[in-house]
PDB file of C-alpha atoms in Angstrom:
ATOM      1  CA  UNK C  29      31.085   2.266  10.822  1.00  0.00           C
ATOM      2  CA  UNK C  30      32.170   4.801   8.266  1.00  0.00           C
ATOM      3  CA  UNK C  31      32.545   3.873   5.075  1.00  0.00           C
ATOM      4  CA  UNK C  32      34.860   4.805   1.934  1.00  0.00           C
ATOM      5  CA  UNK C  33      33.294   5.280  -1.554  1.00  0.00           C
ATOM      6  CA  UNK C  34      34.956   3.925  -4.437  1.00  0.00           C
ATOM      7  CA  UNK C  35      32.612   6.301  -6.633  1.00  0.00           C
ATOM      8  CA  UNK C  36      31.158   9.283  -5.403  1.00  0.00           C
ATOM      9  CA  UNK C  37      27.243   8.716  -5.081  1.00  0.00           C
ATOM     10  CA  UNK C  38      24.785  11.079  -6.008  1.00  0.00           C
ATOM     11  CA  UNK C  39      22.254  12.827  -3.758  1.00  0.00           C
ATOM     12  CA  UNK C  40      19.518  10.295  -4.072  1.00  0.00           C
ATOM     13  CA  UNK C  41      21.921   7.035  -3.773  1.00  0.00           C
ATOM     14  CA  UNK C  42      23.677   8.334  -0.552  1.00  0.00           C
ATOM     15  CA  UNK C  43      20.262   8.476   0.860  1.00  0.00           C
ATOM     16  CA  UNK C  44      19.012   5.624  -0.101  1.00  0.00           C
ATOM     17  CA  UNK C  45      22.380   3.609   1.115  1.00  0.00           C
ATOM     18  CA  UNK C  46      22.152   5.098   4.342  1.00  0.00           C
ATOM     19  CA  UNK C  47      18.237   3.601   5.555  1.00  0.00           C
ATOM     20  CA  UNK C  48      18.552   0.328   3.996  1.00  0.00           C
ATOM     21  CA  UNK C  49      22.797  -0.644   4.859  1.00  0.00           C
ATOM     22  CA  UNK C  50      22.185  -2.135   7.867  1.00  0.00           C
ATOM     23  CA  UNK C  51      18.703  -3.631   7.186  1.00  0.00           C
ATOM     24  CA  UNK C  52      18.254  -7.385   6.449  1.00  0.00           C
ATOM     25  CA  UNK C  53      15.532  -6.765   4.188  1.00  0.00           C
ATOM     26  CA  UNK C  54      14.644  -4.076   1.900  1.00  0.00           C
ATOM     27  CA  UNK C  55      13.630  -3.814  -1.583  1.00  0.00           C
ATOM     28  CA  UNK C  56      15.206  -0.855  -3.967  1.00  0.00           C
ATOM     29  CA  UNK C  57      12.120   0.229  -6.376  1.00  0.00           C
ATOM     30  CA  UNK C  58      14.170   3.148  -8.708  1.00  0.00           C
ATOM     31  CA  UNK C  59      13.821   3.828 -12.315  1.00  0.00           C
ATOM     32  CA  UNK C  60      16.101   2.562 -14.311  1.00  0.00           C
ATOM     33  CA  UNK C  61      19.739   4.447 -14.552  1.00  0.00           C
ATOM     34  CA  UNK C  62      19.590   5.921 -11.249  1.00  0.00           C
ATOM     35  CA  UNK C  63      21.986   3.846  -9.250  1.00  0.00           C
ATOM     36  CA  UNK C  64      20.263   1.103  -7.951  1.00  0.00           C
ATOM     37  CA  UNK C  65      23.585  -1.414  -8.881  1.00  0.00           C
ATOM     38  CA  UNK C  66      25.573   0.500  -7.399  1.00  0.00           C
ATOM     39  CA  UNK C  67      23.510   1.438  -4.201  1.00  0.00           C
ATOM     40  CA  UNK C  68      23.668  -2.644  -3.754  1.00  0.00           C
ATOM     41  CA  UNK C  69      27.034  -3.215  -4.413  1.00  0.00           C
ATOM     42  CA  UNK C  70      28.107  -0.326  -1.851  1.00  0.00           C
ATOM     43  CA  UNK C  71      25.854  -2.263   0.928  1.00  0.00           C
ATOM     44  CA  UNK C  72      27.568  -5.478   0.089  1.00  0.00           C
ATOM     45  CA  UNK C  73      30.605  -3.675   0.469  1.00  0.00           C
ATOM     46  CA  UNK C  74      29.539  -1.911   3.433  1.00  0.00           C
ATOM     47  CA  UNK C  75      28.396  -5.333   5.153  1.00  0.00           C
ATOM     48  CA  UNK C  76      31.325  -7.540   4.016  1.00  0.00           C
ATOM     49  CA  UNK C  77      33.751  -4.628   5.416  1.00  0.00           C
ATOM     50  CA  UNK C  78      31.597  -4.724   8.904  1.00  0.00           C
ATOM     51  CA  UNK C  79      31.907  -8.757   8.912  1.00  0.00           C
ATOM     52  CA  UNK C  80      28.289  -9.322   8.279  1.00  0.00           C
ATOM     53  CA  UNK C  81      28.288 -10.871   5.388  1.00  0.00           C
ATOM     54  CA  UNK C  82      31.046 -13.128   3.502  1.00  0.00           C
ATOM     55  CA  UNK C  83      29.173 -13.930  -0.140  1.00  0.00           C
ATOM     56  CA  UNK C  84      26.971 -12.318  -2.356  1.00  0.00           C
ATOM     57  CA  UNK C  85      24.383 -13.924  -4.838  1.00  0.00           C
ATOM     58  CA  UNK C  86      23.010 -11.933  -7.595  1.00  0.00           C
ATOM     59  CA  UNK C  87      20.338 -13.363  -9.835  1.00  0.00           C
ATOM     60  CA  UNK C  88      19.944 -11.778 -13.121  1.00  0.00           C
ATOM     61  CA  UNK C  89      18.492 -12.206 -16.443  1.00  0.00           C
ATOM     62  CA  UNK C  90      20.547 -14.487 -18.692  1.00  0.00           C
ATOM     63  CA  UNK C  91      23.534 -12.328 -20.091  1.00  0.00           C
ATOM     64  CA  UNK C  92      23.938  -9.698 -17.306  1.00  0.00           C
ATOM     65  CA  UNK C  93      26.138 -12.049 -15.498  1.00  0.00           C
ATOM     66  CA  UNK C  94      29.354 -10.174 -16.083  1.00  0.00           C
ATOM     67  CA  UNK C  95      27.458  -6.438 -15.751  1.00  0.00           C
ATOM     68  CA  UNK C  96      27.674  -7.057 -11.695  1.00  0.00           C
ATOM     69  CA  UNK C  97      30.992  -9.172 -11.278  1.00  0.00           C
ATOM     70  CA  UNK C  98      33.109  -7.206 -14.235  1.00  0.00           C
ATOM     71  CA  UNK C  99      32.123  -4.115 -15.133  1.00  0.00           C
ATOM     72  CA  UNK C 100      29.653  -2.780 -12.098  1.00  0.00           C
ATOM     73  CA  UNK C 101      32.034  -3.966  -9.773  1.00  0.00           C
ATOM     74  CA  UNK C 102      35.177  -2.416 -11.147  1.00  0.00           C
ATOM     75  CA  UNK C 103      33.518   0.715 -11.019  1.00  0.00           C
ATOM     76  CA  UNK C 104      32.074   0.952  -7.676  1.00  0.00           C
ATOM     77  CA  UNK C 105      33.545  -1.879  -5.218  1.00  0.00           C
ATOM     78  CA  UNK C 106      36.303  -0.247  -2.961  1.00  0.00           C
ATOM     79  CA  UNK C 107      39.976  -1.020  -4.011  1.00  0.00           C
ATOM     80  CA  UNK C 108      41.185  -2.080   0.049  1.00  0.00           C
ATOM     81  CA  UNK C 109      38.474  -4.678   0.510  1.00  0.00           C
ATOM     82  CA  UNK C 110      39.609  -7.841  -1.228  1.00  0.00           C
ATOM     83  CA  UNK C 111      36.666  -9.742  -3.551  1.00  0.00           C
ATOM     84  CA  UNK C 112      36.480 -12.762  -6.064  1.00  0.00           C
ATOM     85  CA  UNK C 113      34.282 -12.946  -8.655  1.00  0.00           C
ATOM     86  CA  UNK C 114      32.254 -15.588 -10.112  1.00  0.00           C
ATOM     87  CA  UNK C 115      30.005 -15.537 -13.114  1.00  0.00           C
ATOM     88  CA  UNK C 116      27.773 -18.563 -13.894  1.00  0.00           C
ATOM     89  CA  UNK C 117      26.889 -18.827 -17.490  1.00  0.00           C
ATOM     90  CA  UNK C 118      26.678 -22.553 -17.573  1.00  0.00           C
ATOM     91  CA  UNK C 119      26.806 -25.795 -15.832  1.00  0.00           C
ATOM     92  CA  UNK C 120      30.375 -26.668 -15.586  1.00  0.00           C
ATOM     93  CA  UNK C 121      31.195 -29.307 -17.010  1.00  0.00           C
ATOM     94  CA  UNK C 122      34.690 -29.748 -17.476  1.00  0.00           C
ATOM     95  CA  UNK C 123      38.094 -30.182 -15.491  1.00  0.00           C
ATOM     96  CA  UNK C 124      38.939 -26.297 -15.912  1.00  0.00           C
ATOM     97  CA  UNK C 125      35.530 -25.285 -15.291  1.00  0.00           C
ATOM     98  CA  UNK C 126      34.769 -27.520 -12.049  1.00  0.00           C
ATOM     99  CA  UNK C 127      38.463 -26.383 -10.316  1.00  0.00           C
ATOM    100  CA  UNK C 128      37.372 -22.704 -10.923  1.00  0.00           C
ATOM    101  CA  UNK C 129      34.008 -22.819  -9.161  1.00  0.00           C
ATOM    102  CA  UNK C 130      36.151 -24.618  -6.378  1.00  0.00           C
ATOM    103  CA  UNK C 131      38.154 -21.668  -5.766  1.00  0.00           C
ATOM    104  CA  UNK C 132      35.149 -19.901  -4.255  1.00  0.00           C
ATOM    105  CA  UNK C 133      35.644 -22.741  -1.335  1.00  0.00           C
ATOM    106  CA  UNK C 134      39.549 -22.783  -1.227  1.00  0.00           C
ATOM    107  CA  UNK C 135      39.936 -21.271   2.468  1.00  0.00           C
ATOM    108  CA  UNK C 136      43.993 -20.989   1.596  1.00  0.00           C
ATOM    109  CA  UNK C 137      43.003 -18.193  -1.156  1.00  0.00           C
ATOM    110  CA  UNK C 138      43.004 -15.664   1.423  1.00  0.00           C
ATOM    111  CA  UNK C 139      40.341 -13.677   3.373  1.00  0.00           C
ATOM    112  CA  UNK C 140      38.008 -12.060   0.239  1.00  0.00           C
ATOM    113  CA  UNK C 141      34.473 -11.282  -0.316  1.00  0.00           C
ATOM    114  CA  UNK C 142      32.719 -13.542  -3.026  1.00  0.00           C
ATOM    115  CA  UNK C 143      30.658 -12.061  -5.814  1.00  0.00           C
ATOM    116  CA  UNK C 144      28.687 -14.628  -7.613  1.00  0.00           C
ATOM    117  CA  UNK C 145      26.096 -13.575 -10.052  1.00  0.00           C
ATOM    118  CA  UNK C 146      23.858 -16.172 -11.713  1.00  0.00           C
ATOM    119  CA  UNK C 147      21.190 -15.992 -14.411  1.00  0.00           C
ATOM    120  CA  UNK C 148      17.298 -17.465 -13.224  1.00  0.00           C
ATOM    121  CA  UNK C 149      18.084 -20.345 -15.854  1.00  0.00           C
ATOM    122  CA  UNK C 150      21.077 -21.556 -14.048  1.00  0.00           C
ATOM    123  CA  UNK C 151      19.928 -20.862 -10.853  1.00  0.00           C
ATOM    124  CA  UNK C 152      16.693 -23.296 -11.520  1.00  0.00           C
ATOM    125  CA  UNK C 153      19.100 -26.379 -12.544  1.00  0.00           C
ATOM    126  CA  UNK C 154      19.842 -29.062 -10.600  1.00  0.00           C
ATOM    127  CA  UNK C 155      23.265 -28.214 -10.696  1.00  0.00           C
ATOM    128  CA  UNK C 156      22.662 -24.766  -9.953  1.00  0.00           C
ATOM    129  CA  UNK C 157      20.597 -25.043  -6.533  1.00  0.00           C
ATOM    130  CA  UNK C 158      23.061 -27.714  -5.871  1.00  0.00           C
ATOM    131  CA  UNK C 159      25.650 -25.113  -5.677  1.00  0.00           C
ATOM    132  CA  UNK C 160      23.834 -22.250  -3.964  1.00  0.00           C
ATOM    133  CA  UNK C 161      22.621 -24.383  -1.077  1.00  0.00           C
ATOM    134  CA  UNK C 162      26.429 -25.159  -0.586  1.00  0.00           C
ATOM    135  CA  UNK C 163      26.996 -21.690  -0.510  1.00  0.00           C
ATOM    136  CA  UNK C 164      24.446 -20.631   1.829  1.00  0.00           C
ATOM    137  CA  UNK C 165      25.402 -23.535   4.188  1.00  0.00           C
ATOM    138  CA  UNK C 166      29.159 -21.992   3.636  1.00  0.00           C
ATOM    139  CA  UNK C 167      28.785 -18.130   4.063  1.00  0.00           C
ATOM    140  CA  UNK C 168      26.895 -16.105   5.549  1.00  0.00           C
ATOM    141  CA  UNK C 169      25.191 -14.661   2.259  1.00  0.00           C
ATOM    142  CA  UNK C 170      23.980 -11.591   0.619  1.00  0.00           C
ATOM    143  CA  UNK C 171      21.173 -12.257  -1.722  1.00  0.00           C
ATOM    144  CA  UNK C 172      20.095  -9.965  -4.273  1.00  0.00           C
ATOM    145  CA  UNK C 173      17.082 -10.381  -6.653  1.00  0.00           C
ATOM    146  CA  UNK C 174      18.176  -8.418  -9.859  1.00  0.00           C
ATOM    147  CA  UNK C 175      14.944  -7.321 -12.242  1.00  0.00           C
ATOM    148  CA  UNK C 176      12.544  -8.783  -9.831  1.00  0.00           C
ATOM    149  CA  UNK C 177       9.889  -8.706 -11.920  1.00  0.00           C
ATOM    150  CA  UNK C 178      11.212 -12.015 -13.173  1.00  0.00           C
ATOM    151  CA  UNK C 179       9.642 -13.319  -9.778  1.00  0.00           C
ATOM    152  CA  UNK C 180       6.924 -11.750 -10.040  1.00  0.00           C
ATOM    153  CA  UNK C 181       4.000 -15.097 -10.539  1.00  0.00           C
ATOM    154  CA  UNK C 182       3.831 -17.283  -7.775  1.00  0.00           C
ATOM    155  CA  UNK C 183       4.447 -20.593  -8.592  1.00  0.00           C
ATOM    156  CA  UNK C 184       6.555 -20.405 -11.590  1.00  0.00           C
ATOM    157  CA  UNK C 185       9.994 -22.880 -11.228  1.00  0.00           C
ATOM    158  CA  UNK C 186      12.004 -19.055 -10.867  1.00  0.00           C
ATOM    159  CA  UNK C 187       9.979 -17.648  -8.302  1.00  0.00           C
ATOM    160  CA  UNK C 188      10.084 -20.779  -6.148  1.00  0.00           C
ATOM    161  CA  UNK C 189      13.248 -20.717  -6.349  1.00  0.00           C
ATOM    162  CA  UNK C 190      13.903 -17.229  -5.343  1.00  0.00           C
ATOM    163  CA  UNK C 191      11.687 -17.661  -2.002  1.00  0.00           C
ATOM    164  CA  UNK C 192      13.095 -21.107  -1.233  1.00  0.00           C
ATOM    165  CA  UNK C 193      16.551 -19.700  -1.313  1.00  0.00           C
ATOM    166  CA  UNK C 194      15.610 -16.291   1.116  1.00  0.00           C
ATOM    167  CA  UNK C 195      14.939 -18.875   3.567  1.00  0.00           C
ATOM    168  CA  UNK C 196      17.548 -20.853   3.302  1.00  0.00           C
ATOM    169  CA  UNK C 197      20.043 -20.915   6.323  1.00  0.00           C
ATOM    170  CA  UNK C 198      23.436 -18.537   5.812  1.00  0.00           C
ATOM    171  CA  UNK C 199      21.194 -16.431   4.124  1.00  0.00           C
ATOM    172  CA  UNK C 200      21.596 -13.356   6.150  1.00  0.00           C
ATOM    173  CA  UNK C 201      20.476 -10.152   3.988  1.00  0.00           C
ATOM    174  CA  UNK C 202      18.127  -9.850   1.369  1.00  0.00           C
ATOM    175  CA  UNK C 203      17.341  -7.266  -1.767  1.00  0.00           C
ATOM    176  CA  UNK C 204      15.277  -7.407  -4.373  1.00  0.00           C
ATOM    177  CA  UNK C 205      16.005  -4.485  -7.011  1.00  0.00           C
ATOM    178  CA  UNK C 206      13.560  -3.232  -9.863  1.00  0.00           C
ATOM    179  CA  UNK C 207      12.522  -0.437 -12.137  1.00  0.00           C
ATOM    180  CA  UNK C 208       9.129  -1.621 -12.905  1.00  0.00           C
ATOM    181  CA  UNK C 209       7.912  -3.019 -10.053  1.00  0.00           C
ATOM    182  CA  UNK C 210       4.603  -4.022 -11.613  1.00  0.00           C
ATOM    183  CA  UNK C 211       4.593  -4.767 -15.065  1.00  0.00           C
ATOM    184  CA  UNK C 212       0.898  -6.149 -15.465  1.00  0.00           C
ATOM    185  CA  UNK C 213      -1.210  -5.664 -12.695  1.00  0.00           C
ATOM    186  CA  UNK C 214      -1.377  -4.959  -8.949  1.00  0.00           C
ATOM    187  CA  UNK C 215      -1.096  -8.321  -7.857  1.00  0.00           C
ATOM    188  CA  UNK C 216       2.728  -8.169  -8.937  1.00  0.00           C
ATOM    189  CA  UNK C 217       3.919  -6.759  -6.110  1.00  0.00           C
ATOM    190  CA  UNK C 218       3.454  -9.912  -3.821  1.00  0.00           C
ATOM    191  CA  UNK C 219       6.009 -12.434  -4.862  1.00  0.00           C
ATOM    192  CA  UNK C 220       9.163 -10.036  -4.248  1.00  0.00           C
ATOM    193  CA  UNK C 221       8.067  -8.394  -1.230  1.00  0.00           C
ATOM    194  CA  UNK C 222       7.157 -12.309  -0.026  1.00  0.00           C
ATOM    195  CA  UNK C 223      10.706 -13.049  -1.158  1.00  0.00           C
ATOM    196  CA  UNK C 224      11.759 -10.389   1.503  1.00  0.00           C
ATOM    197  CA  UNK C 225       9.670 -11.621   4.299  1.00  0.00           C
ATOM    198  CA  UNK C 226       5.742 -12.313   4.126  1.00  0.00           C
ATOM    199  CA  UNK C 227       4.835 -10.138   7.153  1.00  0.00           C
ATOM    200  CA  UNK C 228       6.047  -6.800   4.881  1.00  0.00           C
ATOM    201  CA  UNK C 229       2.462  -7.466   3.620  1.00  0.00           C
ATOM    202  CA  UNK C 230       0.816  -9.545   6.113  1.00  0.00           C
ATOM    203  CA  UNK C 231      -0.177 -12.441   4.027  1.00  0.00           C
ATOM    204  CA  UNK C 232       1.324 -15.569   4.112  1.00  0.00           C
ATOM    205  CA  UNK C 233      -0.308 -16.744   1.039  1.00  0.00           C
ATOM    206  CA  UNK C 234      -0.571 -15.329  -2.371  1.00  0.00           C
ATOM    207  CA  UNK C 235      -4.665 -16.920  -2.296  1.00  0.00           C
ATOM    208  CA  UNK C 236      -5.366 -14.641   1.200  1.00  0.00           C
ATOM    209  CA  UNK C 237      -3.357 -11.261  -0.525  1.00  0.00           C
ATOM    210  CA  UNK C 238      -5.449 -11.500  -3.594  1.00  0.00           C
ATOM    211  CA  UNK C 239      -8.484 -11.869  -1.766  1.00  0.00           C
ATOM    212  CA  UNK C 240      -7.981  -8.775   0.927  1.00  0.00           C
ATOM    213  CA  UNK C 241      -6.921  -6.632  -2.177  1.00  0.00           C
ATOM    214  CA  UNK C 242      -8.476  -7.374  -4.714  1.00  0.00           C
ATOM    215  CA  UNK C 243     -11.540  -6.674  -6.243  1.00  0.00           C
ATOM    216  CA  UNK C 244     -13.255  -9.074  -8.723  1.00  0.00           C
ATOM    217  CA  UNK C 245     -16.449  -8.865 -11.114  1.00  0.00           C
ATOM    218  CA  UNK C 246     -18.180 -11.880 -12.631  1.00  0.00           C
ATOM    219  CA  UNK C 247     -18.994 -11.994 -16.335  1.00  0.00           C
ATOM    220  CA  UNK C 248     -21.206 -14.113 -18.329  1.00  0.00           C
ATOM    221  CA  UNK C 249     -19.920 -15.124 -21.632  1.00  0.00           C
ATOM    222  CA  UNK C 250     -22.422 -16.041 -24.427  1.00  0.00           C
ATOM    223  CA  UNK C 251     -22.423 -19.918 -24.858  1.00  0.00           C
ATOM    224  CA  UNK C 252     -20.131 -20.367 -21.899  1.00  0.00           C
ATOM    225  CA  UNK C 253     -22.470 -21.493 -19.371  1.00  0.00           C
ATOM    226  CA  UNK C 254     -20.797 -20.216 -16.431  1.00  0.00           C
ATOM    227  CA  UNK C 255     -19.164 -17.392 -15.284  1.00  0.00           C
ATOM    228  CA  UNK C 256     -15.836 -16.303 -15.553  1.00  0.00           C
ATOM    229  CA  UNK C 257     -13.969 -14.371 -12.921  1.00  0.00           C
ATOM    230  CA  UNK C 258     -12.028 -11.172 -13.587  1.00  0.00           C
ATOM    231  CA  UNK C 259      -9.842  -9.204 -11.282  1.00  0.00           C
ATOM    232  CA  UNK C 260     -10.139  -6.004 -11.404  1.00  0.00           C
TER     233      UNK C 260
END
């Protein structure tokens, strides 16, 4: 299917569009500033357009809700396909509030693509998984982990969440999008690339990847007793 850019994309976004559009898993490592919003927001585009997809969930650190569904998306989502945007900054609580998230259901609001970007806090809620799962049992969705490094330790409440919701069903297409993929050490790498699908890295576990790669040395510390195990 050939598809119309809203913004002209540079050498290394074009390229980088074209391998991973039609994949249902792929994860965009690129420094920071050279596209990788945009290179995600032209594949939900791109998908929505081919009727693959009908919702996209971005998670994001708190406060760059409205960067994707206001100001990236005015610049770079095409002007014929029609979209709704959805920003969650809090639980809502109140008449106003509640009948706007219940827009993103209202079938008699016309055939659009919905853009819903939440931060990790929300997402972690009760109220918050409460309304993804109704999404993903709604749409077929578009997930895209923003500054994955945020799910980067296994076992922490955000992490979970993350992995529990790339399973979920609807869930159809998954990114995860970073800069700085490891931040502290090697062992960083597993949680979003298990987020994508576990057999990218052939373990299942984050116990079994840790022990096939890495390498550890035991050190005795005066008055300790025992020994301590490092990774290295």
């Amino acid at each position: 299917m050939d598809y119309k850019f809203k913004t002209e994309p540079l050498q290394h976004q074009a390229e980088v569009f074209d391998i991973s559009k039609d994949a249902p898993v792929f994860g965009l490592v690129m420094p920071q500033g050279t596209g990788k919003t945009k290179v995600t927001i032209d594949t939900m585009a791109y998908n929505y357009a081919r009727g693959a997809i009908e919702v996209g969930v971005v998670f994001v650190p708190s406060g760059l809700q409205e960067n994707w569904t206001y100001k990236e998306v005015g610049k770079h989502w095409p002007d014929h396909l029609p979209i709704q945007t959805y920003a969650w900054n809090e639980t809502p609580t109140t008449k106003k509030a509640k009948a706007e998230l219940e827009t993103l259901f209202d079938p008699h609001k016309g055939e659009r693509f919905r853009l819903v970007a939440i931060h990790y806090e929300g997402a972690i809620t009760a109220a918050g998984k409460k309304f993804l799962w109704r999404l993903f049992r709604n749409f077929a969705t578009f997930i895209a982990i923003d500054e994955s490094q945020y799910i980067k330790t296994p076992g922490r409440k955000r992490t979970t969440l993350a992995r529990n919701a790339g399973k979920a069903r609807g869930v159809v297409m998954k990114r995860f999008l970073t800069g700085t993929p490891i931040t502290k050490g090697p062992f960083d790498i597993y949680a979003p690339f298990a987020f994508l699908d576990k057999d990218i890295i052939g373990h299942s576990t984050f116990t079994s990847f840790k022990a096939h790669f890495g390498e550890f040395e035991q050190k005795r510390y005066p008055g300790c007793g025992r020994f301590n195990p490092k990774t290295g």
